[in-house]
Short mmCIF file of C-alpha atoms and ligand atoms in Angstrom, two decimals:
data_model
loop_
_atom_site.label_atom_id
_atom_site.label_comp_id
_atom_site.label_asym_id
_atom_site.label_seq_id
_atom_site.Cartn_x
_atom_site.Cartn_y
_atom_site.Cartn_z
CA MET M 21 23.39 -15.91 4.82
CA ASN M 22 23.97 -12.49 3.31
CA ASN M 23 24.75 -11.47 -0.26
CA PRO M 24 24.07 -14.87 -1.81
CA ARG M 25 26.28 -16.15 -4.61
CA ILE M 26 24.47 -16.83 -7.85
CA LEU M 27 25.95 -18.81 -10.75
CA ILE M 28 24.49 -17.91 -14.16
CA ILE M 29 25.09 -20.42 -16.93
CA ASP M 30 24.09 -19.24 -20.40
CA ASP M 31 25.98 -19.44 -23.69
CA ASP M 32 24.63 -16.02 -24.65
CA LYS M 33 26.98 -13.41 -23.18
CA ASP M 34 24.40 -10.64 -23.59
CA VAL M 35 22.07 -12.53 -21.29
CA THR M 36 24.68 -13.25 -18.61
CA ASP M 37 25.90 -9.65 -18.70
CA LEU M 38 22.40 -8.24 -18.37
CA VAL M 39 21.34 -10.61 -15.60
CA ALA M 40 24.62 -9.99 -13.78
CA VAL M 41 24.25 -6.21 -13.85
CA ARG M 42 20.68 -6.39 -12.66
CA LEU M 43 21.34 -8.81 -9.81
CA LYS M 44 24.58 -7.15 -8.71
CA SER M 45 22.74 -3.87 -8.25
CA HIS M 46 20.61 -5.71 -5.69
CA GLY M 47 23.57 -6.90 -3.68
CA PHE M 48 23.95 -10.42 -5.11
CA ARG M 49 27.39 -11.82 -5.87
CA ILE M 50 27.44 -13.09 -9.43
CA ILE M 51 29.52 -15.69 -11.23
CA ALA M 52 28.64 -15.64 -14.93
CA MET M 53 29.72 -18.54 -17.18
CA ASN M 54 29.09 -18.89 -20.89
CA ASP M 55 30.60 -22.35 -21.21
CA PRO M 56 28.43 -24.98 -19.46
CA LEU M 57 31.34 -27.43 -19.12
CA ASP M 58 33.39 -24.80 -17.29
CA ALA M 59 30.41 -24.26 -15.05
CA LEU M 60 30.26 -27.98 -14.16
CA GLU M 61 33.97 -27.90 -13.32
CA TYR M 62 33.43 -24.81 -11.19
CA LEU M 63 30.61 -26.49 -9.28
CA LYS M 64 32.87 -29.41 -8.37
CA LYS M 65 35.05 -27.03 -6.36
CA ASP M 66 32.94 -24.09 -5.31
CA THR M 67 29.59 -23.63 -3.68
CA VAL M 68 26.87 -21.23 -4.71
CA ASP M 69 23.46 -20.33 -3.25
CA LEU M 70 21.51 -20.36 -6.51
CA ILE M 71 22.05 -21.56 -10.07
CA ILE M 72 20.37 -19.92 -13.04
CA LEU M 73 20.62 -22.26 -16.01
CA ASP M 74 19.81 -21.71 -19.68
CA LEU M 75 18.00 -24.72 -21.09
CA VAL M 76 19.19 -24.43 -24.69
CA MET M 77 22.95 -24.41 -25.17
CA PRO M 78 24.95 -25.77 -28.16
CA LYS M 79 27.62 -27.66 -26.18
CA ILE M 80 25.38 -29.64 -23.89
CA ASP M 81 21.67 -30.08 -23.56
CA GLY M 82 20.13 -28.13 -20.64
CA TYR M 83 18.37 -31.21 -19.27
CA GLU M 84 21.68 -33.06 -19.27
CA MET M 85 23.21 -30.16 -17.34
CA LEU M 86 20.33 -30.27 -14.89
CA ARG M 87 20.77 -34.01 -14.43
CA LYS M 88 24.51 -33.59 -13.79
CA ILE M 89 23.93 -30.79 -11.32
CA ARG M 90 21.36 -32.81 -9.43
CA SER M 91 23.54 -35.94 -9.37
CA ASN M 92 26.51 -34.06 -7.91
CA LYS M 93 26.38 -34.40 -4.10
CA LYS M 94 27.58 -30.82 -3.67
CA THR M 95 24.93 -29.28 -5.88
CA LYS M 96 22.09 -31.75 -5.37
CA LYS M 97 20.14 -29.35 -3.15
CA VAL M 98 21.22 -25.99 -4.52
CA PRO M 99 18.13 -24.06 -5.66
CA LEU M 100 17.98 -23.73 -9.41
CA ILE M 101 16.03 -21.60 -11.87
CA VAL M 102 15.76 -22.61 -15.50
CA LEU M 103 15.87 -19.81 -18.03
CA SER M 104 14.49 -20.70 -21.42
CA ALA M 105 13.36 -19.21 -24.71
CA LYS M 106 10.89 -22.10 -24.96
CA SER M 107 7.49 -21.44 -23.46
CA ASP M 108 6.32 -25.00 -23.97
CA GLN M 109 4.43 -26.31 -20.95
CA SER M 110 6.05 -29.76 -21.25
CA ASP M 111 9.55 -28.24 -20.98
CA LYS M 112 8.50 -26.48 -17.86
CA VAL M 113 7.04 -29.63 -16.34
CA ASN M 114 10.19 -31.60 -17.23
CA ALA M 115 12.48 -29.01 -15.70
CA LEU M 116 10.44 -28.81 -12.51
CA ASN M 117 10.28 -32.63 -12.30
CA MET M 118 14.04 -32.77 -12.63
CA GLY M 119 14.46 -30.55 -9.59
CA ALA M 120 14.34 -26.96 -10.85
CA GLN M 121 12.53 -24.62 -8.47
CA ASP M 122 11.30 -22.22 -11.15
CA TYR M 123 11.15 -21.87 -14.92
CA ILE M 124 11.41 -18.37 -16.39
CA THR M 125 10.67 -17.79 -20.06
CA LYS M 126 12.84 -15.38 -22.07
CA PRO M 127 12.43 -12.49 -22.70
CA TYR M 128 11.70 -11.87 -19.06
CA GLU M 129 10.44 -8.75 -17.34
CA PRO M 130 13.36 -7.54 -15.12
CA GLU M 131 11.28 -6.70 -12.02
CA GLU M 132 9.43 -10.00 -12.26
CA PHE M 133 12.71 -11.86 -12.75
CA LEU M 134 14.22 -10.26 -9.65
CA ALA M 135 11.16 -11.03 -7.57
CA ARG M 136 11.26 -14.70 -8.61
CA VAL M 137 14.98 -14.99 -7.84
CA LYS M 138 14.31 -13.58 -4.38
CA LEU M 139 11.35 -15.88 -3.89
CA VAL M 140 13.34 -19.02 -4.70
CA LEU M 141 16.12 -17.91 -2.37
CA LYS M 142 13.61 -17.16 0.33
CA LYS M 143 12.00 -20.58 0.02
CA PHE M 144 15.45 -22.03 0.56
CA SER M 145 15.72 -20.05 3.75
CA TYR M 146 17.94 -17.32 2.42
CA GLN M 147 16.98 -14.32 4.53
CA PRO M 148 18.19 -10.88 3.59
CA ALA M 149 19.98 -9.16 6.44
CA ILE M 150 17.48 -7.39 8.67
CA LYS M 151 18.04 -3.86 7.60
CA LYS M 152 17.47 -1.09 10.07
CA ILE M 153 14.58 1.04 8.84
CA LYS M 154 15.97 4.45 8.04
CA ASN M 155 14.45 5.75 4.83
CA ILE M 156 10.69 5.80 4.68
CA LEU M 157 8.63 6.52 1.59
CA ILE M 158 5.13 7.93 2.02
CA THR M 159 2.97 8.17 -1.08
CA GLY M 160 0.30 10.81 -0.60
CA GLY M 161 2.38 12.29 2.21
CA ALA M 162 1.18 15.84 1.54
CA GLY M 163 -2.40 14.82 2.31
CA PHE M 164 -4.26 14.89 5.60
CA ILE M 165 -3.15 11.54 7.07
CA GLY M 166 0.15 11.41 5.15
CA SER M 167 1.33 14.79 6.46
CA ALA M 168 0.55 13.79 10.07
CA LEU M 169 2.46 10.55 9.52
CA SER M 170 5.41 12.42 7.94
CA ARG M 171 5.53 14.83 10.88
CA ARG M 172 5.57 11.96 13.36
CA LEU M 173 8.26 9.97 11.53
CA ILE M 174 10.49 13.04 11.17
CA ALA M 175 10.10 13.65 14.91
CA ASP M 176 11.10 10.01 15.51
CA GLY M 177 14.33 10.59 13.55
CA TYR M 178 13.57 8.88 10.22
CA GLN M 179 14.40 10.16 6.73
CA VAL M 180 11.09 10.71 5.00
CA THR M 181 10.46 10.98 1.27
CA VAL M 182 6.99 11.98 0.13
CA ILE M 183 5.64 11.44 -3.36
CA ASP M 184 2.50 13.46 -3.94
CA ASP M 185 0.86 14.99 -7.01
CA LEU M 186 -0.78 17.65 -4.79
CA SER M 187 -4.21 16.86 -6.27
CA THR M 188 -5.98 16.89 -2.90
CA GLY M 189 -2.92 17.38 -0.71
CA SER M 190 -0.90 20.58 -0.49
CA LYS M 191 2.47 22.08 0.43
CA GLU M 192 0.59 23.96 3.14
CA ASN M 193 -0.02 20.63 4.95
CA ILE M 194 3.73 20.01 5.26
CA LYS M 195 5.03 23.56 5.60
CA ASP M 196 6.34 22.94 9.13
CA ILE M 197 8.56 20.03 8.02
CA SER M 198 9.37 20.95 4.43
CA ASN M 199 12.71 22.52 5.39
CA ASN M 200 13.74 19.72 7.71
CA ARG M 201 16.90 18.08 6.38
CA ASN M 202 15.35 14.63 6.89
CA PHE M 203 12.37 15.48 4.69
CA ARG M 204 12.05 15.43 0.92
CA LEU M 205 9.00 16.10 -1.25
CA ILE M 206 8.86 14.72 -4.77
CA ILE M 207 5.97 16.21 -6.70
CA GLY M 208 4.73 13.53 -9.05
CA SER M 209 2.25 10.74 -9.54
CA ILE M 210 2.41 7.17 -8.30
CA THR M 211 1.71 6.15 -11.89
CA ASP M 212 5.09 7.59 -12.94
CA GLU M 213 7.25 4.45 -12.90
CA THR M 214 10.53 6.36 -13.17
CA ILE M 215 9.82 8.34 -10.02
CA ILE M 216 8.36 5.40 -8.12
CA SER M 217 11.10 2.90 -8.97
CA LYS M 218 13.86 5.33 -7.96
CA ALA M 219 12.17 6.34 -4.71
CA ILE M 220 11.50 2.72 -3.75
CA GLU M 221 15.08 1.80 -4.56
CA GLU M 222 16.13 4.21 -1.81
CA SER M 223 13.50 3.11 0.75
CA ASP M 224 13.37 0.61 3.61
CA LEU M 225 9.61 0.88 4.22
CA ILE M 226 6.64 2.26 2.27
CA TYR M 227 3.38 3.72 3.52
CA HIS M 228 1.08 3.84 0.53
CA LEU M 229 -1.61 6.49 1.00
CA ALA M 230 -1.82 8.24 -2.36
CA ALA M 231 -5.29 7.85 -3.82
CA THR M 232 -8.19 9.76 -5.27
CA VAL M 233 -10.37 10.17 -2.18
CA GLY M 234 -13.46 11.97 -0.89
CA VAL M 235 -17.02 11.16 -2.00
CA LYS M 236 -17.38 14.40 -3.99
CA ASN M 237 -13.99 13.99 -5.64
CA VAL M 238 -14.64 10.33 -6.49
CA ILE M 239 -18.03 11.10 -8.00
CA GLU M 240 -16.63 13.92 -10.10
CA ASN M 241 -13.53 11.97 -11.19
CA PRO M 242 -14.52 8.32 -11.60
CA LEU M 243 -11.72 7.59 -14.04
CA ASP M 244 -9.00 9.11 -11.83
CA THR M 245 -10.32 6.99 -8.99
CA VAL M 246 -9.97 3.76 -10.90
CA ILE M 247 -6.64 4.65 -12.53
CA TYR M 248 -4.81 6.04 -9.52
CA ASP M 249 -6.40 3.78 -6.92
CA THR M 250 -5.66 0.56 -8.77
CA ILE M 251 -2.94 1.02 -11.40
CA GLY M 252 -1.06 3.41 -9.12
CA THR M 253 -1.13 0.87 -6.31
CA SER M 254 -0.09 -1.97 -8.60
CA ILE M 255 2.98 0.04 -9.66
CA VAL M 256 3.96 0.73 -6.06
CA LEU M 257 3.58 -2.97 -5.19
CA LYS M 258 5.49 -4.13 -8.28
CA TYR M 259 8.60 -2.10 -7.44
CA ALA M 260 8.28 -2.79 -3.71
CA SER M 261 8.21 -6.49 -4.51
CA ALA M 262 11.25 -6.26 -6.77
CA LYS M 263 13.22 -4.67 -3.96
CA GLY M 264 11.52 -6.62 -1.16
CA VAL M 265 10.40 -3.47 0.70
CA LYS M 266 7.50 -3.83 3.11
CA VAL M 267 4.31 -1.94 2.16
CA VAL M 268 1.69 -0.62 4.55
CA LEU M 269 -1.37 -0.17 2.37
CA THR M 270 -4.19 2.12 3.44
CA SER M 271 -7.63 0.85 2.54
CA THR M 272 -11.05 1.96 3.69
CA SER M 273 -14.28 0.96 5.44
CA GLU M 274 -15.95 1.78 2.08
CA VAL M 275 -14.96 -1.72 0.95
CA TYR M 276 -17.71 -3.18 3.16
CA GLY M 277 -20.10 -1.35 0.81
CA LYS M 278 -23.78 -1.76 1.66
CA SER M 279 -23.30 -4.62 4.08
CA LYS M 280 -25.76 -4.56 6.96
CA LYS M 281 -23.94 -7.09 9.11
CA TYR M 282 -22.70 -4.92 11.98
CA PRO M 283 -20.04 -4.56 13.20
CA PHE M 284 -17.92 -5.00 10.05
CA LYS M 285 -15.41 -7.79 10.47
CA GLU M 286 -12.37 -8.10 8.22
CA ASP M 287 -13.39 -11.46 6.75
CA ASP M 288 -17.05 -10.54 6.17
CA ASP M 289 -18.57 -10.62 2.70
CA VAL M 290 -18.76 -7.21 1.05
CA ILE M 291 -21.73 -5.80 -0.89
CA ILE M 292 -20.77 -3.24 -3.47
CA GLY M 293 -23.18 -1.30 -5.70
CA PRO M 294 -23.26 -1.24 -9.51
CA PRO M 295 -20.67 0.50 -11.72
CA ASP M 296 -23.01 3.23 -12.93
CA ILE M 297 -23.15 4.63 -9.41
CA ASN M 298 -19.81 6.41 -9.29
CA ARG M 299 -19.22 6.25 -5.56
CA TRP M 300 -18.63 2.50 -5.76
CA SER M 301 -15.58 2.99 -7.99
CA TYR M 302 -13.64 3.96 -4.85
CA ALA M 303 -14.73 0.93 -2.79
CA CYS M 304 -14.14 -1.39 -5.70
CA SER M 305 -10.69 0.06 -6.49
CA LYS M 306 -9.57 -0.10 -2.88
CA LEU M 307 -10.80 -3.67 -2.62
CA LEU M 308 -8.80 -4.54 -5.72
CA ASP M 309 -5.77 -2.93 -4.04
CA GLU M 310 -6.25 -5.35 -1.17
CA PHE M 311 -6.32 -8.26 -3.60
CA PHE M 312 -3.15 -6.97 -5.26
CA ALA M 313 -1.41 -6.67 -1.90
CA ILE M 314 -2.51 -10.11 -0.71
CA GLY M 315 -1.43 -11.57 -4.06
CA TYR M 316 2.05 -10.07 -3.71
CA TYR M 317 2.23 -11.36 -0.14
CA ARG M 318 1.14 -14.90 -0.99
CA GLU M 319 2.87 -15.38 -4.33
CA ARG M 320 5.95 -13.19 -3.99
CA LYS M 321 6.35 -13.15 -0.19
CA LEU M 322 6.26 -9.36 -0.13
CA PRO M 323 5.51 -8.22 3.45
CA VAL M 324 2.32 -6.16 3.38
CA VAL M 325 -0.01 -4.78 6.03
CA ILE M 326 -3.48 -3.71 4.91
CA ILE M 327 -5.27 -1.20 7.09
CA ARG M 328 -8.94 -0.29 6.61
CA PHE M 329 -9.53 3.19 8.02
CA PHE M 330 -12.92 4.27 9.36
CA ASN M 331 -13.53 8.04 8.99
CA VAL M 332 -10.28 9.55 10.18
CA VAL M 333 -10.67 13.14 11.36
CA GLY M 334 -8.65 15.93 12.93
CA PRO M 335 -6.85 19.17 12.23
CA GLY M 336 -5.52 19.36 8.67
CA GLN M 337 -8.48 17.67 7.01
CA VAL M 338 -10.31 19.79 4.45
CA GLY M 339 -14.01 19.63 3.61
CA ARG M 340 -14.11 20.54 -0.05
CA PHE M 341 -13.84 16.93 -1.22
CA GLY M 342 -16.86 15.88 0.83
CA MET M 343 -15.49 15.28 4.36
CA VAL M 344 -18.24 16.09 6.82
CA ILE M 345 -16.52 17.31 10.02
CA PRO M 346 -14.41 20.11 8.48
CA ARG M 347 -17.41 21.13 6.37
CA PHE M 348 -19.65 21.44 9.45
CA PHE M 349 -16.96 23.32 11.43
CA LYS M 350 -16.49 25.82 8.64
CA SER M 351 -20.22 26.46 8.35
CA ALA M 352 -20.73 26.66 12.12
CA LEU M 353 -17.80 29.02 12.70
CA GLU M 354 -18.83 31.26 9.79
CA ASP M 355 -22.48 31.27 10.93
CA GLN M 356 -23.60 29.58 7.73
CA PRO M 357 -26.20 26.77 7.58
CA LEU M 358 -24.91 23.22 8.22
CA HIS M 359 -26.06 21.17 5.23
CA VAL M 360 -27.02 17.65 6.24
CA TYR M 361 -27.53 15.32 3.27
CA GLY M 362 -30.57 13.04 3.40
CA ASP M 363 -32.42 12.64 6.72
CA GLY M 364 -29.21 12.76 8.76
CA LYS M 365 -29.92 9.35 10.30
CA GLN M 366 -26.91 7.78 8.61
CA GLU M 367 -24.38 6.79 11.30
CA ARG M 368 -20.59 6.84 11.31
CA CYS M 369 -17.70 6.21 13.68
CA PHE M 370 -15.02 8.91 13.71
CA THR M 371 -11.40 8.18 14.56
CA TYR M 372 -8.97 10.82 15.76
CA ILE M 373 -5.85 11.30 13.66
CA ASP M 374 -3.36 10.98 16.57
CA ASP M 375 -4.83 7.58 17.50
CA VAL M 376 -4.59 6.52 13.86
CA ILE M 377 -0.92 7.48 13.54
CA ASP M 378 0.04 5.76 16.83
CA ILE M 379 -1.72 2.55 15.87
CA MET M 380 -0.57 2.61 12.27
CA LEU M 381 3.04 2.71 13.49
CA LYS M 382 2.39 -0.21 15.85
CA LEU M 383 0.83 -2.24 13.04
CA SER M 384 3.65 -1.49 10.63
CA ARG M 385 6.16 -2.84 13.19
CA SER M 386 4.20 -5.93 14.22
CA PRO M 387 5.16 -9.26 12.60
CA LYS M 388 1.62 -10.44 13.41
CA ALA M 389 0.17 -7.78 11.09
CA VAL M 390 2.04 -8.99 8.00
CA GLY M 391 -0.30 -10.39 5.35
CA GLU M 392 -3.36 -9.26 7.33
CA VAL M 393 -6.29 -6.95 6.64
CA ILE M 394 -7.06 -4.95 9.79
CA ASN M 395 -9.84 -2.48 10.65
CA LEU M 396 -8.58 0.73 12.22
CA GLY M 397 -11.39 2.83 13.58
CA SER M 398 -13.29 3.76 16.68
CA ASP M 399 -16.61 2.17 17.53
CA ASN M 400 -18.27 5.36 18.85
CA LEU M 401 -21.28 5.69 16.56
CA ILE M 402 -23.00 9.00 15.91
CA SER M 403 -25.64 10.01 13.39
CA ILE M 404 -24.78 12.87 11.03
CA LYS M 405 -27.72 14.86 12.41
CA ASN M 406 -26.41 14.48 15.97
CA LEU M 407 -22.92 15.33 14.76
CA ALA M 408 -24.22 18.62 13.31
CA CYS M 409 -25.93 19.41 16.65
CA ALA M 410 -22.74 18.56 18.59
CA ILE M 411 -20.60 20.81 16.36
CA LYS M 412 -23.09 23.63 16.77
CA ARG M 413 -22.86 23.17 20.55
CA VAL M 414 -19.09 23.03 20.77
CA THR M 415 -18.64 26.09 18.52
CA LYS M 416 -21.54 27.92 20.23
CA SER M 417 -22.85 28.62 16.75
CA SER M 418 -26.34 29.85 15.97
CA SER M 419 -26.23 28.33 12.45
CA LYS M 420 -29.30 26.47 11.21
CA ILE M 421 -29.20 22.79 10.31
CA VAL M 422 -30.66 22.32 6.84
CA PHE M 423 -31.60 18.91 5.44
CA GLU M 424 -31.05 18.54 1.72
CA PRO M 425 -31.37 15.67 -0.75
CA TYR M 426 -28.14 13.88 -1.65
CA GLN M 427 -29.05 14.38 -5.29
CA LYS M 428 -28.46 18.12 -5.02
CA TYR M 429 -24.76 17.47 -4.38
CA TYR M 430 -24.04 14.05 -5.78
CA GLY M 431 -26.37 13.71 -8.79
CA ASP M 432 -29.38 11.45 -9.38
CA ARG M 433 -27.68 8.11 -9.06
CA PHE M 434 -26.31 8.25 -5.53
CA GLU M 435 -26.47 5.69 -2.76
CA ASP M 436 -25.31 6.32 0.77
CA VAL M 437 -24.32 3.80 3.41
CA LYS M 438 -26.67 3.72 6.39
CA LYS M 439 -24.22 2.76 9.07
CA ARG M 440 -20.57 1.88 9.44
CA VAL M 441 -19.04 0.40 12.54
CA PRO M 442 -15.85 -1.67 12.80
CA ASP M 443 -15.24 -4.88 14.64
CA LEU M 444 -12.05 -4.10 16.54
CA ALA M 445 -11.14 -7.52 17.96
CA LYS M 446 -8.42 -8.16 15.39
CA LEU M 447 -6.91 -4.70 15.85
CA LYS M 448 -6.86 -5.20 19.62
CA SER M 449 -5.23 -8.60 19.36
CA ILE M 450 -2.51 -7.40 16.98
CA ALA M 451 -1.83 -3.81 18.07
CA GLY M 452 -2.85 -4.30 21.71
CA VAL M 453 -4.85 -1.05 21.61
CA ILE M 454 -7.83 0.54 19.91
CA PRO M 455 -8.52 4.25 19.36
CA GLN M 456 -9.51 5.93 22.61
CA THR M 457 -10.47 9.52 21.71
CA SER M 458 -14.24 9.95 22.06
CA ILE M 459 -16.38 12.07 19.72
CA PRO M 460 -16.82 14.92 22.27
CA GLU M 461 -13.04 14.94 22.82
CA ILE M 462 -12.42 15.05 19.06
CA LEU M 463 -14.80 17.97 18.62
CA GLU M 464 -13.24 19.84 21.57
CA LYS M 465 -9.76 19.38 20.11
CA MET M 466 -10.87 20.57 16.69
CA ASN M 467 -12.66 23.58 18.12
CA GLN M 468 -9.53 24.53 20.03
CA TYR M 469 -7.47 24.07 16.88
CA PHE M 470 -9.64 26.51 14.92
CA ALA M 471 -9.59 28.96 17.83
CA ASP M 472 -5.76 28.84 17.82
CA ASN M 473 -5.47 28.88 14.01
CA PRO M 474 -8.40 30.93 12.64
CA GLU M 475 -6.65 31.28 9.27
CA GLU M 476 -7.16 27.51 8.77
CA LEU M 477 -10.88 28.11 8.20
CA SER M 478 -10.18 29.61 4.79
CA ARG M 479 -8.41 26.34 3.72
CA LEU M 480 -11.39 24.15 4.54
N1 NAD H 6 -9.42 10.19 5.83
C1 NAD H 6 -10.17 9.12 5.95
O1 NAD H 6 -11.14 9.12 6.70
C2 NAD H 6 -9.87 7.86 5.21
C3 NAD H 6 -10.76 6.78 5.36
C4 NAD H 6 -10.49 5.62 4.68
C5 NAD H 6 -9.35 5.50 3.92
N2 NAD H 6 -8.50 6.55 3.78
C6 NAD H 6 -7.31 6.35 2.93
O2 NAD H 6 -6.20 6.99 3.51
C7 NAD H 6 -5.35 7.52 2.50
C8 NAD H 6 -5.07 8.99 2.79
O3 NAD H 6 -6.29 9.70 2.80
P1 NAD H 6 -6.42 11.20 3.31
O4 NAD H 6 -7.66 11.29 4.09
O5 NAD H 6 -5.15 11.65 3.92
O6 NAD H 6 -6.71 11.94 1.94
P2 NAD H 6 -5.90 13.12 1.23
O7 NAD H 6 -6.66 13.46 -0.01
O8 NAD H 6 -5.65 14.20 2.17
O9 NAD H 6 -4.54 12.37 0.86
C9 NAD H 6 -4.31 11.69 -0.35
C10 NAD H 6 -3.02 12.25 -0.91
O10 NAD H 6 -2.69 11.53 -2.09
C11 NAD H 6 -2.28 12.47 -3.08
N3 NAD H 6 -2.52 11.82 -4.37
C12 NAD H 6 -3.70 11.52 -4.96
N4 NAD H 6 -3.49 10.90 -6.14
C13 NAD H 6 -2.15 10.81 -6.30
C14 NAD H 6 -1.31 10.28 -7.30
N5 NAD H 6 -1.81 9.72 -8.40
N6 NAD H 6 0.02 10.34 -7.13
C15 NAD H 6 0.56 10.92 -6.02
N7 NAD H 6 -0.19 11.46 -5.04
C16 NAD H 6 -1.53 11.39 -5.18
C17 NAD H 6 -3.12 13.69 -2.83
O11 NAD H 6 -2.59 14.88 -3.39
C18 NAD H 6 -3.15 13.72 -1.32
O12 NAD H 6 -2.07 14.45 -0.80
C19 NAD H 6 -6.06 7.28 1.18
O13 NAD H 6 -5.50 6.15 0.55
C20 NAD H 6 -7.49 6.99 1.58
O14 NAD H 6 -8.12 6.13 0.67
C21 NAD H 6 -8.74 7.73 4.41
#
C-alpha cells in the first residue's frame, strides 16, 4: 500500500490545514474535514488508511465519534490517532480503550507527530514503497573514515552529500572527489537543525560519523565531545526518524571502557571511568548515542545499525589528535624519536580502512544488522611498544623509542585502557566476513603510501 490516505477530522481549520501541509509533504494523501458529521458520512462511502480525530468538537463529542467509527463495519479496524488539547491521563486511557492506537496532545511537535503517524501506519502493516537508495548523506564525510566511504560510494555510482564542520576533517581529504558531479560538501555542524533537516529530507540513507574524536582532542575539548557526540547525534536521529531514513551509526570500542573481560562482546557489561577524567566523556557520549539509536529503533521503528569500530587505520588518518600509527610513521620517517606513552605494554587491535569500508557497506545492506550493535575490528593484537618497533623496521628508521609518562601529554588525571580486543562472532554471522588485513600488511601498505606521497607527511 503506497501513499496512504489519511482523514483528519478537526473543527479547527488551522489545525487541519497545518497537519495536511505537513503530511502531504511526506507523500500522504490527505482528506481534511472540519465538520465531524460530514466526516461520518464520508466514511460510510470511502475508505481511508488512517483517521486522525480531534477529541473536543462542538457538534459532537469526540468519544461519541470514536464509538461511531468503531461500530461502523467499514471503519472498525482502521487505525486511528486521537488529537487532543487535553493532557489528562484518563482521557488518554479512555481513548485507547475505545480503540484508538495513539493519543497525541496539542500543541504537538511536528517531527514527533510525523514519526507517530508513521509508526501507527507501520504497525498496521503499511509499508512505504522500498525506495532505491540513491542519495546518501555522510556526516563527518571529510574525516578519515568518512572520506574513504565517500570515495567508495561515489565510485559505486551514488549521489553523496557530506556535512562536515571541518574541525578534524579537511577539504584535503576529499580533494579527489570534490569536483565530482555526484558529490556535494555542506560545511556546517550536525547541531545545525536547518542544515540537517534539509539534508536528511533529500537522503535515502545516512552514515553518521561526525563526532569529536581522538584522545588528545577529547581531553582538550570535553564540552565539544559531549555536545557534538550526543546532542548532534540526537538531532540526526530525530530528523531521520521523521523521514524514516535508515541510519548507520558509528560507535567505538571505547564504550567497553576498562572492562577486562576479553574479548569484548557486544552484550557485555561496560566499565566506564568517572566524569572528572576527561577521556571517558567520549566513551560515555558514544554509549549514549547507542541508547538513542536503539530507542529510536524500538519505539519509533527507525532502522538503525550500530557499528563499534576498533582502531581503524590507513592512509588519510592524521596523528595530531592522538592517533598512534600516523604519529609513529611521521616520527620514524623524519628520524625523530617515537614517543611511547606509559610502558608500551598496552595492547590494541588495528583494522585496515579498506576492510572497514567493505564490511560497513555489507552491514548497512543487511536486514539482519538492523537494530543490532556490532563490533567491527580485527583481532590481531599488538602492544604499542611492539608497534613502534615494527614501524621502525618497516620504515628502516634509526629513530629512538622513548617511553614517556601519559601525564606529560594528557594531564594528571589520565587513565589508559590496557587491552582491547573484539569478539567477532556476531560480525561474522551477520556480514559473513571479518577484517583480513594483518598488522604487517597494514604497515607495508602505509609505508608504500608515504613513499608514493611524501607530501602527506606534512599533514600528519
Ligand atoms: N578511526 C577510528 O579508529 C575510530 C574508532 C572508533 C570509532 N570511530 C568513529 O568513527 C567516526 C569517524 O572517525 P574518524 O576516525 O574518521 O575521525 P575524523 O576526525 O577523521 O572524522 C570525524 C569527522 O567529523 C567532523 N565533525 C566533528 N564534529 C562535527 C560536527 N559537530 N558537525 C559536523 N562535522 C563534525 C570532523 O571535521 C571530521 O571530518 C567517528 O564517529 C568516530 O567516533 C573511529
